CSV table of C-alpha atoms and ligand atoms in Angstrom, one decimal:
chain,number,residue,atom,x,y,z
A,1,MET,CA,24.8,-6.5,177.9
A,2,MET,CA,22.6,-3.9,179.7
A,3,MET,CA,24.6,-0.9,180.8
A,4,LYS,CA,22.5,2.8,182.3
A,5,GLN,CA,23.8,5.6,180.4
A,6,ASN,CA,20.8,8.3,182.0
A,7,GLY,CA,22.3,11.7,180.7
A,8,LYS,CA,24.0,11.5,178.3
A,9,THR,CA,24.8,14.0,175.2
A,10,PRO,CA,24.8,13.0,171.6
A,11,GLU,CA,28.3,13.5,171.9
A,12,ASP,CA,29.1,11.0,174.5
A,13,TYR,CA,27.4,8.5,172.7
A,14,MET,CA,29.5,9.7,169.9
A,15,ARG,CA,32.4,9.3,171.8
A,16,MET,CA,31.6,5.8,172.4
A,17,ALA,CA,31.2,4.9,168.9
A,18,LEU,CA,34.7,6.3,168.1
A,19,ASP,CA,35.8,4.3,171.1
A,20,LEU,CA,34.8,1.1,169.7
A,21,ALA,CA,36.2,2.0,166.4
A,22,ARG,CA,39.7,2.6,167.5
A,23,LYS,CA,39.7,-1.7,168.3
A,24,GLY,CA,39.6,-2.2,164.8
A,25,GLU,CA,43.1,-0.2,164.3
A,26,GLY,CA,45.9,-1.9,162.4
A,27,GLN,CA,42.8,-4.4,160.7
A,28,VAL,CA,40.2,-2.8,159.4
A,29,SER,CA,42.9,-1.3,156.3
A,30,PRO,CA,42.0,0.0,153.8
A,31,ASN,CA,38.1,-0.4,154.9
A,32,PRO,CA,37.5,2.4,157.6
A,33,MET,CA,37.6,2.4,161.3
A,34,VAL,CA,34.0,2.7,162.4
A,35,GLY,CA,32.0,1.6,165.8
A,36,CYS,CA,28.3,2.5,166.8
A,37,VAL,CA,26.1,2.3,169.3
A,38,VAL,CA,22.7,1.4,169.8
A,39,VAL,CA,20.6,3.4,172.6
A,40,LYS,CA,16.8,3.0,173.8
A,41,GLY,CA,15.6,4.9,176.9
A,42,GLY,CA,18.3,6.3,178.4
A,43,GLN,CA,20.2,2.5,177.7
A,44,VAL,CA,23.0,1.4,175.0
A,45,ILE,CA,21.4,-1.9,174.5
A,46,ALA,CA,23.8,-3.2,171.5
A,47,GLU,CA,27.1,-1.8,170.6
A,48,GLY,CA,29.4,-3.4,167.4
A,49,TYR,CA,32.9,-2.3,165.7
A,50,HIS,CA,34.4,-3.1,161.5
A,51,GLN,CA,36.7,-5.8,163.1
A,52,ARG,CA,38.1,-6.6,160.0
A,53,TYR,CA,39.3,-5.7,155.9
A,54,GLY,CA,36.3,-8.0,154.4
A,55,GLY,CA,33.6,-8.2,157.2
A,56,PHE,CA,30.4,-7.2,158.6
A,57,HIS,CA,30.6,-3.5,159.2
A,58,ALA,CA,29.9,-1.5,162.4
A,59,GLU,CA,26.4,-1.3,162.0
A,60,ARG,CA,25.5,-4.9,161.1
A,61,ASN,CA,28.1,-5.8,163.7
A,62,ALA,CA,26.1,-4.2,166.5
A,63,LEU,CA,22.4,-4.7,164.7
A,64,ILE,CA,22.6,-8.5,163.8
A,65,TYR,CA,21.7,-10.7,167.6
A,66,CYS,CA,19.1,-7.7,168.3
A,67,GLY,CA,15.2,-8.6,167.8
A,68,GLU,CA,11.9,-6.2,168.4
A,69,GLU,CA,13.8,-4.6,171.4
A,70,VAL,CA,15.9,-2.3,169.5
A,71,GLU,CA,12.6,-0.7,167.3
A,72,GLY,CA,12.5,2.5,168.0
A,73,ALA,CA,15.7,2.8,169.3
A,74,ASP,CA,18.8,5.4,168.8
A,75,LEU,CA,21.9,4.7,166.3
A,76,TYR,CA,25.4,6.5,166.8
A,77,VAL,CA,27.8,5.5,164.2
A,78,ASN,CA,31.1,8.1,163.2
A,79,LEU,CA,30.8,7.2,159.7
A,80,GLU,CA,27.7,7.5,157.3
A,81,PRO,CA,26.1,4.0,157.1
A,82,CYS,CA,27.0,2.7,153.6
A,83,CYS,CA,24.2,1.7,150.8
A,84,HIS,CA,26.2,-0.4,148.3
A,85,GLN,CA,26.3,-4.0,148.4
A,86,GLY,CA,30.0,-4.6,148.6
A,87,LYS,CA,31.9,-7.3,151.3
A,88,THR,CA,28.6,-7.5,153.0
A,89,PRO,CA,25.4,-6.4,152.5
A,90,PRO,CA,24.0,-2.5,153.2
A,91,CYS,CA,23.6,-1.4,156.3
A,92,THR,CA,21.4,1.1,155.4
A,93,ASP,CA,18.5,-2.2,154.8
A,94,ILE,CA,19.0,-3.4,158.3
A,95,ILE,CA,18.6,-0.5,160.5
A,96,ILE,CA,15.2,0.0,158.1
A,97,GLU,CA,14.8,-3.9,158.5
A,98,LYS,CA,15.3,-3.5,162.5
A,99,LYS,CA,13.2,-0.5,162.8
A,100,ILE,CA,15.6,2.8,164.2
A,101,ALA,CA,13.7,5.4,164.6
A,102,ARG,CA,17.4,8.0,164.8
A,103,VAL,CA,20.5,7.6,163.2
A,104,TYR,CA,23.1,10.2,164.2
A,105,VAL,CA,26.6,10.0,161.7
A,106,GLY,CA,29.0,11.7,162.6
A,107,CYS,CA,30.4,11.5,159.4
A,108,LEU,CA,29.3,12.0,155.8
A,109,ASP,CA,31.5,9.2,153.7
A,110,VAL,CA,33.8,10.0,150.8
A,111,ASN,CA,33.0,6.6,148.8
A,112,PRO,CA,31.7,7.8,145.5
A,113,ARG,CA,29.3,4.4,146.0
A,114,VAL,CA,27.6,5.9,149.3
A,115,ALA,CA,28.4,9.8,150.1
A,116,GLY,CA,25.0,11.2,151.1
A,117,LYS,CA,23.1,8.1,149.5
A,118,GLY,CA,23.0,6.8,153.1
A,119,VAL,CA,20.9,9.6,154.5
A,120,GLU,CA,19.1,10.0,151.7
A,121,ILE,CA,17.4,6.6,151.9
A,122,LEU,CA,17.8,6.1,155.6
A,123,ARG,CA,15.4,9.9,155.2
A,124,ALA,CA,13.5,8.1,152.2
A,125,HIS,CA,12.1,5.5,155.4
A,126,GLY,CA,11.0,8.2,157.4
A,127,ILE,CA,14.4,7.8,159.7
A,128,GLN,CA,15.6,10.7,161.8
A,129,VAL,CA,19.2,11.2,160.9
A,130,GLU,CA,20.9,13.7,162.2
A,131,VAL,CA,24.6,14.7,160.9
A,132,GLY,CA,27.7,16.1,162.4
A,133,ILE,CA,28.4,15.0,166.1
A,134,LEU,CA,31.7,14.9,166.5
A,135,GLU,CA,32.5,15.6,162.6
A,136,GLU,CA,36.1,16.5,163.5
A,137,GLU,CA,37.1,13.8,165.9
A,138,CYS,CA,34.9,11.3,162.9
A,139,ARG,CA,37.3,12.8,159.7
A,140,LYS,CA,40.4,12.7,162.1
A,141,LEU,CA,39.9,9.3,163.7
A,142,ASN,CA,39.3,7.8,159.1
A,143,GLU,CA,42.2,10.6,158.1
A,144,VAL,CA,43.8,7.9,156.6
A,145,PHE,CA,40.6,6.4,155.1
A,146,PHE,CA,39.4,10.3,153.6
A,147,TYR,CA,42.6,11.1,151.9
A,148,TYR,CA,43.1,7.4,150.1
A,149,MET,CA,39.3,7.6,148.9
A,150,ALA,CA,40.1,10.5,147.6
A,151,ASN,CA,44.1,10.1,146.1
A,152,LYS,CA,44.5,7.2,145.6
A,153,LEU,CA,47.6,7.6,147.1
A,154,PRO,CA,48.6,6.1,150.2
A,155,PHE,CA,48.2,8.5,153.2
A,156,VAL,CA,52.0,9.3,154.2
A,157,ALA,CA,53.3,10.6,158.1
A,158,MET,CA,56.6,11.3,158.8
A,159,LYS,CA,58.0,10.2,161.9
A,160,TYR,CA,61.4,10.8,163.7
A,161,ALA,CA,63.1,11.3,166.5
A,162,MET,CA,66.0,14.1,167.5
A,163,THR,CA,67.4,16.2,170.7
A,164,LEU,CA,66.6,18.9,171.6
A,165,ASP,CA,69.3,20.5,169.1
A,166,GLY,CA,67.5,18.9,166.1
A,167,LYS,CA,69.9,15.7,165.7
A,168,ILE,CA,69.0,12.4,165.2
A,169,ALA,CA,72.3,10.8,166.2
A,170,CYS,CA,75.1,11.4,167.2
A,171,GLU,CA,78.3,12.4,165.1
A,172,THR,CA,79.5,8.6,165.6
A,173,GLY,CA,76.3,7.3,163.8
A,174,ASP,CA,75.6,6.2,167.3
A,175,SER,CA,71.5,6.3,167.8
A,176,LYS,CA,70.6,4.0,170.4
A,177,TRP,CA,68.1,5.6,171.3
A,178,VAL,CA,67.4,8.5,170.7
A,179,THR,CA,63.9,8.6,173.0
A,180,GLY,CA,62.4,6.6,175.9
A,181,THR,CA,60.4,3.4,176.0
A,182,GLU,CA,57.3,5.4,176.3
A,183,ALA,CA,57.6,7.1,172.4
A,184,ARG,CA,59.1,3.6,171.6
A,185,ALA,CA,55.6,2.1,172.6
A,186,TYR,CA,53.9,4.9,170.9
A,187,VAL,CA,56.1,4.0,167.5
A,188,GLN,CA,55.4,1.0,167.1
A,189,ARG,CA,51.2,1.3,167.6
A,190,LEU,CA,51.6,3.9,164.8
A,191,ARG,CA,53.9,0.8,162.9
A,192,ASN,CA,50.5,-1.2,163.8
A,193,ARG,CA,48.3,1.2,162.5
A,194,TYR,CA,49.9,2.2,158.7
A,195,ARG,CA,49.9,-0.4,155.7
A,196,GLY,CA,53.5,0.2,155.2
A,197,ILE,CA,56.6,2.0,156.5
A,198,MET,CA,59.2,2.9,154.9
A,199,ALA,CA,63.2,3.8,154.1
A,200,GLY,CA,66.5,4.3,152.1
A,201,ILE,CA,68.9,1.8,151.3
A,202,GLY,CA,70.8,4.1,154.1
A,203,THR,CA,69.3,3.2,156.6
A,204,VAL,CA,69.5,-0.8,156.5
A,205,GLN,CA,73.6,0.0,156.2
A,206,ALA,CA,73.3,2.1,158.9
A,207,ASP,CA,71.0,-0.1,161.1
A,208,ASP,CA,70.4,-3.3,159.6
A,209,PRO,CA,66.9,-2.8,161.2
A,210,LEU,CA,63.7,-5.1,160.7
A,211,LEU,CA,61.3,-2.2,160.3
A,212,ASN,CA,58.3,-4.8,162.1
A,213,CYS,CA,55.7,-4.4,164.5
A,214,ARG,CA,56.8,-5.5,168.1
A,215,MET,CA,53.5,-4.5,169.7
A,216,LYS,CA,51.3,-7.1,171.0
A,217,ASN,CA,49.3,-8.4,168.4
A,218,GLY,CA,50.4,-5.9,166.4
A,219,ARG,CA,50.8,-6.4,162.5
A,220,ASN,CA,53.6,-5.7,160.7
A,221,PRO,CA,53.8,-3.3,157.9
A,222,VAL,CA,54.4,-4.3,153.8
A,223,ARG,CA,58.3,-2.8,154.2
A,224,ILE,CA,59.2,-0.3,151.0
A,225,LEU,CA,62.4,0.3,150.7
A,226,CYS,CA,64.1,3.0,148.3
A,227,ASP,CA,67.0,0.9,147.0
A,228,THR,CA,67.3,3.3,143.5
A,229,ARG,CA,70.0,1.4,143.0
A,230,LEU,CA,69.7,-2.3,144.4
A,231,ARG,CA,72.0,-2.1,146.7
A,232,ILE,CA,70.7,-3.9,149.8
A,233,PRO,CA,73.2,-6.0,152.3
A,234,THR,CA,72.4,-10.1,150.9
A,235,ASP,CA,73.2,-10.4,154.6
A,236,SER,CA,70.9,-8.0,156.0
A,237,ARG,CA,67.7,-9.1,158.1
A,238,ILE,CA,65.4,-7.3,155.9
A,239,VAL,CA,66.1,-9.4,152.7
A,240,GLN,CA,66.7,-12.7,155.6
A,241,THR,CA,63.0,-12.4,156.6
A,242,ALA,CA,61.4,-11.3,153.3
A,243,ALA,CA,60.1,-14.6,153.1
A,244,GLU,CA,57.8,-14.0,156.6
A,245,ILE,CA,57.5,-9.9,156.3
A,246,GLU,CA,56.0,-8.6,152.7
A,247,THR,CA,58.6,-6.4,151.5
A,248,ILE,CA,59.0,-4.0,148.6
A,249,LEU,CA,62.1,-2.7,146.4
A,250,ALA,CA,62.1,0.4,144.5
A,251,TRP,CA,64.5,0.6,142.5
A,252,ASN,CA,65.8,2.0,138.8
A,253,PRO,CA,67.3,-0.9,136.1
A,254,LYS,CA,69.1,2.1,134.5
A,255,ALA,CA,70.9,3.5,137.9
A,256,ALA,CA,71.4,-0.4,138.6
A,257,ASN,CA,72.8,-1.5,135.8
A,258,THR,CA,75.6,1.8,135.7
A,259,TYR,CA,76.5,1.0,139.6
A,260,TYR,CA,76.8,-2.6,138.9
A,261,GLU,CA,79.4,-2.1,135.7
A,262,SER,CA,81.2,0.8,138.0
A,263,GLU,CA,84.8,0.4,139.4
A,264,THR,CA,83.5,1.4,142.8
A,265,TYR,CA,80.3,-2.2,142.7
A,266,ARG,CA,83.2,-4.4,141.8
A,267,GLU,CA,85.8,-3.5,144.0
A,268,GLU,CA,83.0,-3.5,146.8
A,269,ILE,CA,82.7,-6.8,145.4
A,270,LEU,CA,85.7,-7.6,145.9
A,271,ARG,CA,86.6,-6.0,149.4
A,272,LYS,CA,83.7,-7.8,151.2
A,273,LYS,CA,84.6,-11.4,149.4
A,274,GLY,CA,86.3,-12.9,151.8
A,275,SER,CA,84.1,-11.6,154.9
A,276,SER,CA,80.4,-11.6,153.0
A,277,LYS,CA,80.4,-14.2,150.6
A,278,GLY,CA,77.9,-14.5,147.8
A,279,ARG,CA,77.0,-11.5,146.6
A,280,PRO,CA,75.6,-11.5,143.7
A,281,GLU,CA,78.1,-10.2,140.7
A,282,SER,CA,75.8,-9.1,137.9
A,283,LEU,CA,72.7,-6.9,138.5
A,284,GLN,CA,70.4,-10.1,137.5
A,285,GLU,CA,71.5,-12.2,139.5
A,286,MET,CA,70.9,-9.8,142.4
A,287,GLN,CA,67.5,-9.6,141.1
A,288,LYS,CA,66.8,-13.4,140.9
A,289,PHE,CA,68.6,-13.8,144.3
A,290,LEU,CA,66.2,-10.7,145.5
A,291,GLU,CA,62.8,-12.7,144.7
A,292,THR,CA,64.0,-16.2,145.6
A,293,LYS,CA,64.1,-14.2,148.8
A,294,GLY,CA,60.4,-13.2,148.5
A,295,ILE,CA,60.8,-9.2,147.4
A,296,THR,CA,58.9,-7.8,145.5
A,297,LEU,CA,60.5,-5.8,142.9
A,298,LEU,CA,58.7,-3.2,141.9
A,299,GLU,CA,60.9,-0.8,138.5
A,300,VAL,CA,60.1,3.1,139.4
A,301,PRO,CA,61.3,5.9,137.1
A,302,LEU,CA,64.2,8.7,138.4
A,303,LYS,CA,63.2,12.3,139.2
A,304,LYS,CA,67.2,12.7,139.9
A,305,GLU,CA,69.8,11.1,137.6
A,306,GLY,CA,74.1,11.2,138.1
A,307,THR,CA,76.2,10.3,140.6
A,308,MET,CA,73.9,9.9,143.4
A,309,PRO,CA,70.3,9.3,141.8
A,310,GLU,CA,67.0,9.9,143.0
A,311,LEU,CA,63.4,7.9,142.7
A,312,ASP,CA,60.3,9.3,141.9
A,313,LEU,CA,58.4,9.6,145.0
A,314,ARG,CA,55.2,10.7,142.6
A,315,PHE,CA,55.1,7.6,140.9
A,316,LEU,CA,56.0,5.3,143.5
A,317,MET,CA,53.1,6.5,145.4
A,318,GLN,CA,50.7,5.9,142.3
A,319,GLN,CA,51.9,2.3,142.0
A,320,LEU,CA,51.7,2.1,146.0
A,321,GLY,CA,48.1,3.4,146.4
A,322,GLU,CA,47.1,0.8,143.6
A,323,ARG,CA,48.3,-1.8,145.3
A,324,GLY,CA,46.0,-1.6,148.4
A,325,ILE,CA,48.6,0.5,150.6
A,326,ASP,CA,46.9,3.3,152.1
A,327,SER,CA,49.0,4.7,154.8
A,328,ILE,CA,53.3,4.4,154.8
A,329,LEU,CA,55.1,5.5,157.9
A,330,LEU,CA,58.5,6.6,156.3
A,331,GLU,CA,60.7,6.7,158.9
A,332,GLY,CA,63.4,7.9,156.5
A,333,GLY,CA,66.7,9.3,156.8
A,334,GLY,CA,67.4,13.1,155.9
A,335,MET,CA,67.9,12.6,152.3
A,336,LEU,CA,64.8,10.6,151.6
A,337,ASN,CA,62.7,12.5,153.8
A,338,ALA,CA,63.6,15.5,152.8
A,339,SER,CA,63.1,14.4,149.2
A,340,ALA,CA,59.2,13.2,150.2
A,341,LEU,CA,58.8,16.7,151.8
A,342,GLN,CA,59.8,18.9,148.4
A,343,GLU,CA,57.5,16.4,146.7
A,344,HIS,CA,54.9,17.1,149.1
A,345,VAL,CA,54.0,13.3,149.2
A,346,VAL,CA,53.8,13.8,153.1
A,347,GLN,CA,50.8,13.9,154.6
A,348,ARG,CA,51.6,14.6,158.4
A,349,VAL,CA,55.0,15.1,160.4
A,350,TYR,CA,55.2,12.8,164.6
A,351,ALA,CA,58.0,14.6,165.3
A,352,PHE,CA,59.5,12.6,169.2
A,353,VAL,CA,62.4,15.3,170.6
A,354,ALA,CA,63.9,14.5,173.7
A,355,PRO,CA,64.9,16.7,175.9
A,356,LYS,CA,68.3,15.8,175.3
A,357,LEU,CA,71.5,17.9,173.6
A,358,VAL,CA,75.1,15.6,171.7
A,359,ALA,CA,76.3,19.0,169.6
A,360,GLY,CA,78.1,18.2,166.3
A,361,ALA,CA,78.0,19.9,163.2
A,362,ASP,CA,77.9,16.6,162.2
A,363,ALA,CA,75.7,14.9,163.6
A,364,LYS,CA,72.7,14.1,161.1
A,365,SER,CA,68.8,15.7,161.0
A,366,PRO,CA,66.1,14.6,160.0
A,367,VAL,CA,65.5,16.4,157.5
A,368,GLU,CA,68.1,17.6,154.6
A,369,GLY,CA,69.0,17.5,151.3
A,370,VAL,CA,69.0,21.2,150.1
A,371,GLY,CA,66.8,23.7,152.3
A,372,ILE,CA,64.1,26.1,151.7
A,373,PRO,CA,65.8,29.8,151.0
A,374,ARG,CA,63.4,31.6,152.8
A,375,MET,CA,61.7,30.9,156.5
A,376,GLU,CA,58.3,32.6,154.9
A,377,ASP,CA,59.0,29.5,152.2
A,378,ALA,CA,58.7,26.6,155.4
A,379,VAL,CA,56.4,23.8,155.5
A,380,LYS,CA,54.2,25.1,157.7
A,381,LEU,CA,51.4,22.7,159.7
A,382,ARG,CA,48.1,23.0,160.8
A,383,GLU,CA,45.9,21.0,163.7
A,384,THR,CA,49.2,20.5,165.4
A,385,GLU,CA,49.1,18.7,168.7
A,386,VAL,CA,51.8,17.9,171.2
A,387,PHE,CA,51.7,15.1,173.6
A,388,SER,CA,54.3,13.8,176.4
A,389,PHE,CA,55.4,10.5,176.3
A,390,GLY,CA,57.4,9.6,179.3
A,391,LYS,CA,60.3,12.7,179.2
A,392,ASP,CA,59.5,12.8,175.8
A,393,ILE,CA,56.8,15.2,173.7
A,394,CYS,CA,55.8,14.5,170.4
A,395,ILE,CA,54.8,17.8,168.1
A,396,THR,CA,52.0,16.2,165.4
A,397,GLY,CA,50.0,17.8,162.7
A,398,ARG,CA,48.7,18.2,159.3
A,399,MET,CA,51.1,19.3,156.1
A,400,ASP,CA,49.8,22.8,154.6
A,401,TYR,CA,51.3,23.2,150.9
A,402,SER,CA,49.1,25.9,150.0
B,1,AOF,C1,33.8,-0.9,156.4
B,1,AOF,N1,33.5,-1.2,157.6
B,1,AOF,O1,32.2,-0.2,159.0
B,1,AOF,C2,31.4,0.7,157.3
B,1,AOF,C3,31.8,1.5,155.7
B,1,AOF,O2,34.8,-3.3,150.6
B,1,AOF,P1,33.2,-3.1,151.9
B,1,AOF,O3,32.1,-4.5,150.8
B,1,AOF,O4,33.3,-3.9,153.2
B,1,AOF,O5,32.7,-2.0,151.7
B,1,AOF,C4,33.3,-0.7,152.1
B,1,AOF,C5,32.8,0.7,152.3
B,1,AOF,O6,31.4,0.8,153.5
B,1,AOF,C6,34.2,1.5,153.1
B,1,AOF,O7,34.7,2.7,151.5
B,1,AOF,C7,32.7,2.7,153.3
B,1,AOF,O8,32.7,3.1,152.5
B,1,AOF,C8,31.6,1.5,153.8
B,1,AOF,N2,31.8,1.6,155.1
B,1,AOF,N3,32.6,0.1,156.0
B,1,AOF,O9,34.9,-1.7,156.4
B,1,AOF,C9,32.3,-0.1,158.6
B,1,AOF,N4,30.3,1.2,157.8
B,2,ZN,ZN1,27.8,-0.5,155.4
């Protein structure tokens, strides 16, 4: 497509590349979102983006059908062109082959197979390369990719919605809805963007959520539930839909065994027998039941033992990272959120705030657990931003644990 683009700066073209890159949101994980714009004589003569995991990279998508007309053109790309043979051939090859004169790079890659070598190769072939156009925006767009590449751990974003007086539900437990439709639509977009979604078993028991993505053309995140003692209701919507939506249950066999052998559990089964038939009585039966429903059981050691056992979330994150889960939207209750914060597994917060108050000392707040004693030692956010969604606002920022 030919477009008149006179009078534009490198930043303007990089912004176009970023807009193209965003079209891959939710489709490319754990690869980065990358967009590419090719400009000659003040006109955009080609463009492309990374459309899906395993597919061609942005640069190749932009250049593949170009002929001699691209000779001497400028190329804008938000991430350093790769120089390795991966699932697709190196992007540096096609840039050299098509005789591009100048390459404007948003930010360098951190993938050790690339990391500066892409730029080096282009320069060695006489191509002029400029690095750092809108660098901050480019790094931010792929914050998940950079974090996962460097740490092999999922990038976790804690998301919650609260009233102006800091409650996520009324004293009665009623919570539908704290925020309005616009804010909730944005949460659906986050569910599409993040590879996994995490909640605690308390949330499943209280709300029976689906934790899916209801955005048009959206993709369901992998559902990850922290269920130390395997207490998930067998008739919950999560269990009933596990055949269609990938579901991982993180649990601890020892804690579960103690629970299944306890009086409490026996009583619970007896009490429920009439209404909810078929709940397996033994732990082994329960494991088998969940597996036949399509749920993956992931054994995790305990961080805390006792009557309220807690999973080692750092261990869990390592396991999830190894399974290719690069990002997780944490929609936990107060306890899970507190543990995640204390174990420093959270990298970003999305706090939605609705301009209303419900009061009540017993009304739940977003992060509970044991608090930090001194205000001075509060976990702080950096690079904070505020967005409006209808009457609600969203405050977001990166955690600063230093
Ligand atoms: C992408 N899309 O547009 C660019 C990427 O798994 P592969 O073989 O497709 O290679 C992925 C790596 O390629 C990725 O980690 C990043 O370093 C580099 N650039 N990747 O998926 C793109 N330009
Ligand atoms: Zn590439």
